[in-house]
Amino acid sequence: MAEDMETKIKNYKTAPFDSRFPNQNQTRNCWQNYLDFHRCQKAMTAKGGDISVCEWYQRVYQSLCPTSWVTDWDEQRAEGTFPGKI
């Protein structure tokens, strides 16, 4: 099972269909995967686990989100003004 997931991550090209976001506009999907990545990273760091399991979310948001959004969100997180709950 883990090998299958590693193979999927290695062969990853672009974000697969997500039934939570069926419409053409993928803005919400971008936002949710950005949050999920940082939540996963925070949880795994707190548990002392391997954060590489969070890599999937990072690849998806990097595929979907404009770079300028990600840069802005990273700056907001650094400044403590990010509006999302991580």
mmCIF file of C-alpha atoms in Angstrom:
data_model
loop_
_atom_site.group_PDB
_atom_site.id
_atom_site.type_symbol
_atom_site.label_atom_id
_atom_site.label_comp_id
_atom_site.label_asym_id
_atom_site.label_seq_id
_atom_site.Cartn_x
_atom_site.Cartn_y
_atom_site.Cartn_z
ATOM 1 C CA MET A 1 0.000 0.000 0.000
ATOM 2 C CA ALA A 2 2.742 2.466 0.957
ATOM 3 C CA GLU A 3 4.654 1.511 -2.172
ATOM 4 C CA ASP A 4 1.600 2.291 -4.275
ATOM 5 C CA MET A 5 1.332 5.736 -2.709
ATOM 6 C CA GLU A 6 5.038 6.403 -3.225
ATOM 7 C CA THR A 7 4.687 5.387 -6.866
ATOM 8 C CA LYS A 8 1.678 7.692 -7.285
ATOM 9 C CA ILE A 9 3.556 10.612 -5.739
ATOM 10 C CA LYS A 10 6.624 9.932 -7.877
ATOM 11 C CA ASN A 11 4.544 9.797 -11.073
ATOM 12 C CA TYR A 12 2.445 12.817 -10.109
ATOM 13 C CA LYS A 13 1.745 15.199 -12.996
ATOM 14 C CA THR A 14 -1.160 17.440 -11.997
ATOM 15 C CA ALA A 15 -3.982 17.548 -9.484
ATOM 16 C CA PRO A 16 -6.448 14.689 -9.945
ATOM 17 C CA PHE A 17 -10.217 15.148 -9.897
ATOM 18 C CA ASP A 18 -11.536 15.964 -6.431
ATOM 19 C CA SER A 19 -15.269 15.418 -5.995
ATOM 20 C CA ARG A 20 -15.393 18.127 -3.310
ATOM 21 C CA PHE A 21 -14.643 20.655 -6.064
ATOM 22 C CA PRO A 22 -16.551 19.519 -9.178
ATOM 23 C CA ASN A 23 -16.711 22.882 -10.952
ATOM 24 C CA GLN A 24 -14.206 24.369 -13.338
ATOM 25 C CA ASN A 25 -13.116 27.080 -10.908
ATOM 26 C CA GLN A 26 -10.417 25.491 -8.744
ATOM 27 C CA THR A 27 -9.765 28.448 -6.431
ATOM 28 C CA ARG A 28 -11.310 26.721 -3.415
ATOM 29 C CA ASN A 29 -9.410 23.521 -4.190
ATOM 30 C CA CYS A 30 -6.155 25.509 -4.284
ATOM 31 C CA TRP A 31 -6.925 27.176 -0.937
ATOM 32 C CA GLN A 32 -7.967 23.918 0.758
ATOM 33 C CA ASN A 33 -4.858 22.033 -0.322
ATOM 34 C CA TYR A 34 -2.636 24.904 0.834
ATOM 35 C CA LEU A 35 -4.292 24.742 4.260
ATOM 36 C CA ASP A 36 -4.184 20.938 4.334
ATOM 37 C CA PHE A 37 -0.453 20.924 3.598
ATOM 38 C CA HIS A 38 0.369 23.334 6.414
ATOM 39 C CA ARG A 39 -2.000 21.591 8.843
ATOM 40 C CA CYS A 40 -0.438 18.230 8.000
ATOM 41 C CA GLN A 41 3.054 19.654 8.381
ATOM 42 C CA LYS A 42 2.178 21.195 11.744
ATOM 43 C CA ALA A 43 0.561 17.979 13.027
ATOM 44 C CA MET A 44 3.410 15.736 11.886
ATOM 45 C CA THR A 45 6.020 18.069 13.377
ATOM 46 C CA ALA A 46 4.149 18.099 16.699
ATOM 47 C CA LYS A 47 4.021 14.283 16.725
ATOM 48 C CA GLY A 48 7.641 13.989 15.675
ATOM 49 C CA GLY A 49 6.578 12.214 12.503
ATOM 50 C CA ASP A 50 7.833 12.317 8.952
ATOM 51 C CA ILE A 51 6.504 15.365 7.113
ATOM 52 C CA SER A 52 7.064 13.737 3.736
ATOM 53 C CA VAL A 53 3.533 12.316 4.007
ATOM 54 C CA CYS A 54 2.314 15.884 3.487
ATOM 55 C CA GLU A 55 4.054 16.131 0.135
ATOM 56 C CA TRP A 56 0.866 15.240 -1.775
ATOM 57 C CA TYR A 57 -0.948 18.389 -0.601
ATOM 58 C CA GLN A 58 2.041 20.534 -1.479
ATOM 59 C CA ARG A 59 2.225 19.169 -4.997
ATOM 60 C CA VAL A 60 -1.495 19.701 -5.530
ATOM 61 C CA TYR A 61 -1.530 23.303 -4.320
ATOM 62 C CA GLN A 62 1.624 24.095 -6.288
ATOM 63 C CA SER A 63 -0.100 22.703 -9.365
ATOM 64 C CA LEU A 64 -3.351 24.610 -8.854
ATOM 65 C CA CYS A 65 -2.389 27.889 -7.189
ATOM 66 C CA PRO A 66 -0.829 30.900 -8.890
ATOM 67 C CA THR A 67 2.675 31.492 -7.542
ATOM 68 C CA SER A 68 1.785 35.039 -6.499
ATOM 69 C CA TRP A 69 -0.969 33.729 -4.193
ATOM 70 C CA VAL A 70 1.361 31.241 -2.544
ATOM 71 C CA THR A 71 4.019 33.921 -2.070
ATOM 72 C CA ASP A 72 1.452 36.270 -0.503
ATOM 73 C CA TRP A 73 0.101 33.542 1.788
ATOM 74 C CA ASP A 74 3.610 32.548 2.888
ATOM 75 C CA GLU A 75 4.383 36.182 3.723
ATOM 76 C CA GLN A 76 1.105 36.501 5.633
ATOM 77 C CA ARG A 77 1.869 33.356 7.633
ATOM 78 C CA ALA A 78 5.320 34.728 8.487
ATOM 79 C CA GLU A 79 3.785 38.032 9.617
ATOM 80 C CA GLY A 80 0.994 36.342 11.580
ATOM 81 C CA THR A 81 -1.763 37.899 9.448
ATOM 82 C CA PHE A 82 -2.790 34.812 7.460
ATOM 83 C CA PRO A 83 -6.611 34.532 7.466
ATOM 84 C CA GLY A 84 -6.782 30.710 7.332
ATOM 85 C CA LYS A 85 -6.910 28.433 10.363
ATOM 86 C CA ILE A 86 -3.816 26.239 10.376
#
